[in-house]
mmCIF file of C-alpha atoms and ligand atoms in Angstrom:
data_model
loop_
_atom_site.group_PDB
_atom_site.id
_atom_site.type_symbol
_atom_site.label_atom_id
_atom_site.label_comp_id
_atom_site.label_asym_id
_atom_site.label_seq_id
_atom_site.Cartn_x
_atom_site.Cartn_y
_atom_site.Cartn_z
ATOM 1 C CA UNK A 77 0.000 0.000 0.000
ATOM 2 C CA UNK A 78 3.084 2.213 -0.167
ATOM 3 C CA UNK A 79 2.637 2.852 -3.899
ATOM 4 C CA UNK A 80 0.824 6.144 -4.291
ATOM 5 C CA UNK A 81 1.304 9.689 -5.464
ATOM 6 C CA UNK A 82 2.747 10.921 -2.154
ATOM 7 C CA UNK A 83 5.274 8.111 -1.680
ATOM 8 C CA UNK A 84 6.389 8.232 -5.312
ATOM 9 C CA UNK A 85 6.810 12.013 -5.273
ATOM 10 C CA UNK A 86 8.666 11.811 -1.982
ATOM 11 C CA UNK A 87 11.003 9.087 -3.187
ATOM 12 C CA UNK A 88 11.710 10.664 -6.574
ATOM 13 C CA UNK A 89 11.927 14.347 -5.531
ATOM 14 C CA UNK A 90 14.870 16.168 -7.088
ATOM 15 C CA UNK A 91 15.565 13.464 -9.638
ATOM 16 C CA UNK A 92 15.755 14.130 -13.366
ATOM 17 C CA UNK A 93 13.678 11.093 -14.336
ATOM 18 C CA UNK A 94 10.677 10.978 -12.027
ATOM 19 C CA UNK A 95 11.192 14.478 -10.613
ATOM 20 C CA UNK A 96 7.725 15.290 -11.976
ATOM 21 C CA UNK A 97 5.214 12.516 -11.291
ATOM 22 C CA UNK A 98 1.690 12.211 -12.689
ATOM 23 C CA UNK A 99 0.032 9.418 -10.704
ATOM 24 C CA UNK A 100 -3.368 8.254 -11.947
ATOM 25 C CA UNK A 101 -5.653 5.694 -10.297
ATOM 26 C CA UNK A 102 -6.976 4.740 -13.737
ATOM 27 C CA UNK A 103 -6.182 5.759 -17.282
ATOM 28 C CA UNK A 104 -6.630 4.286 -20.740
ATOM 29 C CA UNK A 105 -2.894 4.114 -21.463
ATOM 30 C CA UNK A 106 -0.024 5.908 -19.724
ATOM 31 C CA UNK A 107 1.627 6.278 -23.154
ATOM 32 C CA UNK A 108 -1.366 8.194 -24.522
ATOM 33 C CA UNK A 109 -1.524 10.387 -21.414
ATOM 34 C CA UNK A 110 2.225 11.089 -21.530
ATOM 35 C CA UNK A 111 1.990 11.902 -25.246
ATOM 36 C CA UNK A 112 -0.616 14.583 -24.510
ATOM 37 C CA UNK A 113 1.431 15.968 -21.598
ATOM 38 C CA UNK A 114 4.509 16.160 -23.826
ATOM 39 C CA UNK A 115 2.508 18.018 -26.466
ATOM 40 C CA UNK A 116 1.548 20.468 -23.707
ATOM 41 C CA UNK A 117 5.260 21.057 -22.994
ATOM 42 C CA UNK A 118 5.781 18.781 -19.980
ATOM 43 C CA UNK A 119 9.485 18.737 -19.122
ATOM 44 C CA UNK A 120 11.929 16.009 -19.991
ATOM 45 C CA UNK A 121 12.003 13.385 -17.251
ATOM 46 C CA UNK A 122 8.320 13.752 -16.289
ATOM 47 C CA UNK A 123 6.722 10.357 -15.672
ATOM 48 C CA UNK A 124 3.193 9.027 -15.749
ATOM 49 C CA UNK A 125 2.315 6.084 -13.527
ATOM 50 C CA UNK A 126 -1.088 4.426 -13.410
ATOM 51 C CA UNK A 127 -2.507 2.039 -10.864
ATOM 52 C CA UNK A 128 -4.590 0.493 -13.634
ATOM 53 C CA UNK A 129 -4.885 0.859 -17.418
ATOM 54 C CA UNK A 130 -8.111 0.226 -19.279
ATOM 55 C CA UNK A 131 -6.423 0.150 -22.705
ATOM 56 C CA UNK A 132 -2.824 -0.818 -21.951
ATOM 57 C CA UNK A 133 -1.124 -1.377 -25.292
ATOM 58 C CA UNK A 134 1.879 -3.306 -26.484
ATOM 59 C CA UNK A 135 3.627 -3.280 -29.836
ATOM 60 C CA UNK A 136 1.494 -4.147 -32.861
ATOM 61 C CA UNK A 137 -1.493 -2.961 -30.810
ATOM 62 C CA UNK A 138 -1.446 -6.045 -28.626
ATOM 63 C CA UNK A 139 -3.255 -5.791 -25.289
ATOM 64 C CA UNK A 140 -1.089 -5.207 -22.203
ATOM 65 C CA UNK A 141 -2.856 -6.702 -19.212
ATOM 66 C CA UNK A 142 -3.048 -3.947 -16.583
ATOM 67 C CA UNK A 143 -4.963 -4.901 -13.403
ATOM 68 C CA UNK A 144 -4.729 -2.615 -10.333
ATOM 69 C CA UNK A 145 -2.497 -3.081 -7.296
ATOM 70 C CA UNK A 146 -0.028 -5.473 -8.844
ATOM 71 C CA UNK A 147 2.325 -4.137 -11.453
ATOM 72 C CA UNK A 148 4.087 -1.084 -12.840
ATOM 73 C CA UNK A 149 2.614 0.803 -15.786
ATOM 74 C CA UNK A 150 4.682 3.854 -16.537
ATOM 75 C CA UNK A 151 5.589 6.201 -19.378
ATOM 76 C CA UNK A 152 8.551 8.548 -19.357
ATOM 77 C CA UNK A 153 8.850 11.740 -21.418
ATOM 78 C CA UNK A 154 12.270 12.289 -22.970
ATOM 79 C CA UNK A 155 13.477 15.008 -25.319
ATOM 80 C CA UNK A 156 16.715 13.604 -26.733
ATOM 81 C CA UNK A 157 18.732 15.877 -29.047
ATOM 82 C CA UNK A 158 19.006 13.183 -31.724
ATOM 83 C CA UNK A 159 17.709 12.456 -35.202
ATOM 84 C CA UNK A 160 14.550 10.326 -35.474
ATOM 85 C CA UNK A 161 16.520 7.342 -36.820
ATOM 86 C CA UNK A 162 18.500 7.226 -33.540
ATOM 87 C CA UNK A 163 15.492 7.343 -31.205
ATOM 88 C CA UNK A 164 14.732 3.563 -31.334
ATOM 89 C CA UNK A 165 18.085 3.016 -29.602
ATOM 90 C CA UNK A 166 16.460 4.463 -26.481
ATOM 91 C CA UNK A 167 14.267 1.346 -26.339
ATOM 92 C CA UNK A 168 17.461 -0.684 -25.959
ATOM 93 C CA UNK A 169 18.738 1.738 -23.300
ATOM 94 C CA UNK A 170 15.474 1.247 -21.389
ATOM 95 C CA UNK A 171 15.801 -2.534 -21.805
ATOM 96 C CA UNK A 172 19.197 -2.424 -20.096
ATOM 97 C CA UNK A 173 17.764 -0.298 -17.255
ATOM 98 C CA UNK A 174 14.946 -2.826 -16.736
ATOM 99 C CA UNK A 175 17.276 -5.836 -16.965
ATOM 100 C CA UNK A 176 19.700 -4.324 -14.435
ATOM 101 C CA UNK A 177 16.832 -3.533 -12.061
ATOM 102 C CA UNK A 178 15.153 -6.932 -12.313
ATOM 103 C CA UNK A 179 18.517 -8.670 -11.934
ATOM 104 C CA UNK A 180 18.618 -7.318 -8.361
ATOM 105 C CA UNK A 181 15.586 -9.532 -7.660
ATOM 106 C CA UNK A 182 16.451 -12.500 -9.903
ATOM 107 C CA UNK A 183 20.240 -12.480 -10.320
ATOM 108 C CA UNK A 184 21.555 -14.249 -13.395
ATOM 109 C CA UNK A 185 18.099 -15.099 -14.735
ATOM 110 C CA UNK A 186 17.001 -11.962 -16.554
ATOM 111 C CA UNK A 187 17.494 -11.666 -20.317
ATOM 112 C CA UNK A 188 16.666 -9.005 -22.881
ATOM 113 C CA UNK A 189 15.039 -10.144 -26.101
ATOM 114 C CA UNK A 190 15.605 -7.726 -28.982
ATOM 115 C CA UNK A 191 14.227 -5.197 -29.257
ATOM 116 C CA UNK A 192 11.894 -4.594 -26.362
ATOM 117 C CA UNK A 193 11.123 -7.572 -24.153
ATOM 118 C CA UNK A 194 12.660 -8.572 -20.861
ATOM 119 C CA UNK A 195 12.331 -12.220 -19.892
ATOM 120 C CA UNK A 196 12.965 -14.367 -16.842
ATOM 121 C CA UNK A 197 13.493 -18.058 -17.509
ATOM 122 C CA UNK A 198 12.303 -17.453 -21.078
ATOM 123 C CA UNK A 199 8.995 -15.908 -19.947
ATOM 124 C CA UNK A 200 8.093 -12.291 -20.509
ATOM 125 C CA UNK A 201 8.120 -10.088 -17.413
ATOM 126 C CA UNK A 202 8.363 -6.663 -19.048
ATOM 127 C CA UNK A 203 7.512 -4.980 -22.325
ATOM 128 C CA UNK A 204 8.631 -1.583 -23.605
ATOM 129 C CA UNK A 205 6.651 0.533 -26.049
ATOM 130 C CA UNK A 206 8.511 3.513 -27.530
ATOM 131 C CA UNK A 207 6.638 6.214 -29.414
ATOM 132 C CA UNK A 208 7.857 9.567 -30.667
ATOM 133 C CA UNK A 209 6.905 12.864 -32.212
ATOM 134 C CA UNK A 210 9.201 14.464 -34.725
ATOM 135 C CA UNK A 211 9.330 18.007 -36.015
ATOM 136 C CA UNK A 212 11.412 18.905 -39.016
ATOM 137 C CA UNK A 213 14.474 16.672 -38.933
ATOM 138 C CA UNK A 214 14.540 16.360 -35.165
ATOM 139 C CA UNK A 215 12.813 14.535 -32.355
ATOM 140 C CA UNK A 216 10.386 16.674 -30.391
ATOM 141 C CA UNK A 217 9.870 14.008 -27.742
ATOM 142 C CA UNK A 218 10.010 10.286 -27.115
ATOM 143 C CA UNK A 219 7.644 8.394 -24.839
ATOM 144 C CA UNK A 220 9.086 5.258 -23.273
ATOM 145 C CA UNK A 221 6.247 3.091 -21.971
ATOM 146 C CA UNK A 222 7.281 0.335 -19.594
ATOM 147 C CA UNK A 223 5.082 -2.379 -18.169
ATOM 148 C CA UNK A 224 6.564 -4.696 -15.531
ATOM 149 C CA UNK A 225 4.696 -7.670 -14.097
ATOM 150 C CA UNK A 226 5.696 -7.312 -10.470
ATOM 151 C CA UNK A 227 3.197 -9.011 -8.156
ATOM 152 C CA UNK A 228 0.592 -10.444 -10.528
ATOM 153 C CA UNK A 229 -0.032 -14.144 -9.855
ATOM 154 C CA UNK A 230 0.243 -16.737 -12.603
ATOM 155 C CA UNK A 231 -3.445 -17.567 -12.093
ATOM 156 C CA UNK A 232 -4.407 -13.924 -12.723
ATOM 157 C CA UNK A 233 -2.659 -13.743 -16.083
ATOM 158 C CA UNK A 234 -4.967 -13.959 -19.084
ATOM 159 C CA UNK A 235 -4.990 -17.469 -20.445
ATOM 160 C CA UNK A 236 -3.613 -16.192 -23.740
ATOM 161 C CA UNK A 237 -0.404 -14.974 -22.033
ATOM 162 C CA UNK A 238 -0.128 -17.408 -19.117
ATOM 163 C CA UNK A 239 2.279 -19.939 -20.592
ATOM 164 C CA UNK A 240 4.709 -17.314 -21.838
ATOM 165 C CA UNK A 241 4.537 -14.682 -19.077
ATOM 166 C CA UNK A 242 5.709 -14.398 -15.512
ATOM 167 C CA UNK A 243 6.119 -11.851 -12.695
ATOM 168 C CA UNK A 244 8.812 -10.986 -10.185
ATOM 169 C CA UNK A 245 6.646 -12.425 -7.409
ATOM 170 C CA UNK A 246 6.228 -15.701 -9.289
ATOM 171 C CA UNK A 247 9.980 -15.928 -9.773
ATOM 172 C CA UNK A 248 11.053 -14.934 -6.246
ATOM 173 C CA UNK A 249 8.156 -16.401 -4.272
ATOM 174 C CA UNK A 250 7.548 -13.127 -2.408
ATOM 175 C CA UNK A 251 5.695 -9.851 -2.796
ATOM 176 C CA UNK A 252 7.975 -7.088 -4.036
ATOM 177 C CA UNK A 253 7.712 -3.360 -3.189
ATOM 178 C CA UNK A 254 6.564 -1.585 -6.339
ATOM 179 C CA UNK A 255 7.875 1.675 -4.899
ATOM 180 C CA UNK A 256 11.432 0.371 -4.456
ATOM 181 C CA UNK A 257 11.455 -1.294 -7.862
ATOM 182 C CA UNK A 258 10.153 1.850 -9.591
ATOM 183 C CA UNK A 259 12.690 4.124 -7.860
ATOM 184 C CA UNK A 260 15.530 1.754 -8.784
ATOM 185 C CA UNK A 261 14.350 1.552 -12.395
ATOM 186 C CA UNK A 262 14.206 5.324 -12.862
ATOM 187 C CA UNK A 263 17.604 5.736 -11.175
ATOM 188 C CA UNK A 264 19.199 3.279 -13.585
ATOM 189 C CA UNK A 265 17.363 4.674 -16.599
ATOM 190 C CA UNK A 266 18.521 8.176 -15.690
ATOM 191 C CA UNK A 267 22.185 7.112 -15.502
ATOM 192 C CA UNK A 268 22.060 5.125 -18.732
ATOM 193 C CA UNK A 269 20.129 7.792 -20.637
ATOM 194 C CA UNK A 270 22.591 10.537 -19.640
ATOM 195 C CA UNK A 271 25.423 8.252 -20.733
ATOM 196 C CA UNK A 272 23.643 7.611 -24.046
ATOM 197 C CA UNK A 273 23.135 11.331 -24.710
ATOM 198 C CA UNK A 274 26.800 12.096 -23.937
ATOM 199 C CA UNK A 275 28.506 9.146 -25.585
ATOM 200 C CA UNK A 276 25.979 7.668 -27.997
ATOM 201 C CA UNK A 277 24.959 4.012 -28.147
ATOM 202 C CA UNK A 278 28.554 2.720 -28.119
ATOM 203 C CA UNK A 279 28.737 2.805 -24.319
ATOM 204 C CA UNK A 280 25.413 0.982 -23.924
ATOM 205 C CA UNK A 281 25.908 -1.702 -26.573
ATOM 206 C CA UNK A 282 28.172 -3.922 -24.463
ATOM 207 C CA UNK A 283 25.760 -3.691 -21.513
ATOM 208 C CA UNK A 284 22.902 -4.745 -23.763
ATOM 209 C CA UNK A 285 24.961 -7.729 -24.979
ATOM 210 C CA UNK A 286 25.763 -8.695 -21.368
ATOM 211 C CA UNK A 287 22.044 -8.885 -20.643
ATOM 212 C CA UNK A 288 20.880 -10.897 -23.646
ATOM 213 C CA UNK A 289 20.976 -14.637 -24.201
ATOM 214 C CA UNK A 290 19.997 -14.413 -27.885
ATOM 215 C CA UNK A 291 23.493 -14.588 -29.335
ATOM 216 C CA UNK A 292 24.048 -17.928 -31.097
ATOM 217 C CA UNK A 293 20.332 -18.790 -31.198
ATOM 218 C CA UNK A 294 18.428 -19.346 -34.431
ATOM 219 C CA UNK A 295 15.619 -16.839 -34.655
ATOM 220 C CA UNK A 296 12.921 -15.659 -36.987
ATOM 221 C CA UNK A 297 12.092 -11.977 -37.314
ATOM 222 C CA UNK A 298 8.831 -10.825 -38.840
ATOM 223 C CA UNK A 299 8.326 -7.284 -40.079
ATOM 224 C CA UNK A 300 4.919 -6.960 -41.728
ATOM 225 C CA UNK A 301 5.037 -9.526 -44.587
ATOM 226 C CA UNK A 302 8.825 -9.807 -44.518
ATOM 227 C CA UNK A 303 10.278 -12.749 -42.577
ATOM 228 C CA UNK A 304 13.986 -13.289 -42.045
ATOM 229 C CA UNK A 305 15.757 -16.059 -40.163
ATOM 230 C CA UNK A 306 19.291 -16.713 -39.065
ATOM 231 C CA UNK A 307 21.668 -17.147 -36.164
ATOM 232 C CA UNK A 308 22.034 -14.104 -33.905
ATOM 233 C CA UNK A 309 25.535 -12.645 -34.166
ATOM 234 C CA UNK A 310 24.886 -9.628 -31.921
ATOM 235 C CA UNK A 311 23.772 -6.040 -32.356
ATOM 236 C CA UNK A 312 25.409 -3.397 -34.511
ATOM 237 C CA UNK A 313 26.854 -0.037 -33.396
ATOM 238 C CA UNK A 314 23.374 1.505 -33.829
ATOM 239 C CA UNK A 315 21.333 -1.243 -32.133
ATOM 240 C CA UNK A 316 20.298 -3.098 -35.306
ATOM 241 C CA UNK A 317 20.089 -6.863 -34.791
ATOM 242 C CA UNK A 318 22.758 -8.816 -36.682
ATOM 243 C CA UNK A 319 21.930 -12.251 -38.054
ATOM 244 C CA UNK A 320 23.961 -14.699 -40.102
ATOM 245 C CA UNK A 321 21.793 -16.581 -42.583
ATOM 246 C CA UNK A 322 22.316 -20.162 -43.764
ATOM 247 C CA UNK A 323 24.446 -18.944 -46.672
ATOM 248 C CA UNK A 324 26.778 -17.263 -44.170
ATOM 249 C CA UNK A 325 25.671 -13.768 -45.163
ATOM 250 C CA UNK A 326 25.266 -11.054 -42.567
ATOM 251 C CA UNK A 327 21.803 -9.454 -42.256
ATOM 252 C CA UNK A 328 20.960 -6.264 -40.400
ATOM 253 C CA UNK A 329 17.467 -5.986 -38.920
ATOM 254 C CA UNK A 330 16.255 -2.587 -37.770
ATOM 255 C CA UNK A 331 12.669 -3.466 -36.826
ATOM 256 C CA UNK A 332 10.545 -6.535 -36.298
ATOM 257 C CA UNK A 333 9.158 -9.116 -33.941
ATOM 258 C CA UNK A 334 11.686 -11.808 -33.009
ATOM 259 C CA UNK A 335 10.923 -15.376 -31.980
ATOM 260 C CA UNK A 336 13.396 -18.058 -31.035
ATOM 261 C CA UNK A 337 13.357 -21.059 -33.396
ATOM 262 C CA UNK A 338 16.220 -23.044 -31.876
ATOM 263 C CA UNK A 339 18.251 -22.522 -28.694
HETATM 264 C C1 BTN B 80 5.138 -4.851 -25.603
HETATM 265 O O1 BTN B 80 5.575 -5.804 -24.986
HETATM 266 O O2 BTN B 80 4.678 -4.981 -26.753
HETATM 267 C C2 BTN B 80 5.146 -3.485 -24.967
HETATM 268 C C3 BTN B 80 4.274 -3.408 -23.750
HETATM 269 C C4 BTN B 80 4.291 -2.025 -23.121
HETATM 270 C C5 BTN B 80 3.295 -1.877 -21.998
HETATM 271 C C6 BTN B 80 3.434 -0.547 -21.296
HETATM 272 S S1 BTN B 80 2.481 -0.449 -19.823
HETATM 273 C C7 BTN B 80 2.805 1.255 -19.721
HETATM 274 C C8 BTN B 80 2.709 1.802 -21.119
HETATM 275 N N1 BTN B 80 1.342 2.110 -21.461
HETATM 276 C C9 BTN B 80 0.874 1.341 -22.427
HETATM 277 O O3 BTN B 80 -0.282 1.402 -22.906
HETATM 278 N N2 BTN B 80 1.817 0.490 -22.835
HETATM 279 C C10 BTN B 80 3.038 0.674 -22.102
#
């Protein structure tokens, strides 16, 4: 019961990410709310957190299950001074922040799946939805939406997701403080984001690789009608996924939905 507007504001006061908190008991989607706030000039680092979402969304407009009192549903407003083509790298930065945070609870068991999922024991525990608004050649703002299954029970998960999803509570066997986890996540995201803005993706790439178990696996990546498969060789200097196909050729993937074909 320590997860509310007052405790969050108190815990995050003075911080760059989370220094301005918009806490909502119920909202359609924190990403939509944050998008509107950003259009109304909310500052970089402002965050939206909802107790419950009625239209929580994932990539490809998939539903993100968002019951009250259990999980974290948050969206962060960023205003990176980068070109639009660079902005998707921030999804990978956020993935590292989530993986580092969740590793405190489940050491050695957390893995990032390119581009935007975080898994424990092969089951999804977090999804990241990045959206942006551009103006001219630049980025006006980026919204990083993060959903973490913290205390939801396996039995509460929709049947459609149950076999492939998990929560921190399921993995640790105990209820976890959403306040502590959220504060830790923003702290790590702040450090990594500042590093990214100063040094570019180069300084984040090796951290991302340390937190993934995809390298060497055979995967299939679908982007609309286009499907590519190959063995994961790593990620490129700009975050693109690198595959080697059966003819030994190197393929760069900049967007798509990845699934593991063979470990
Ligand atoms: C995915 O796995 O496809 C991304 C899921 C992202 C879910 C989060 S929950 C907070 C924010 N608000 C949303 O509507 N979606 C994101």
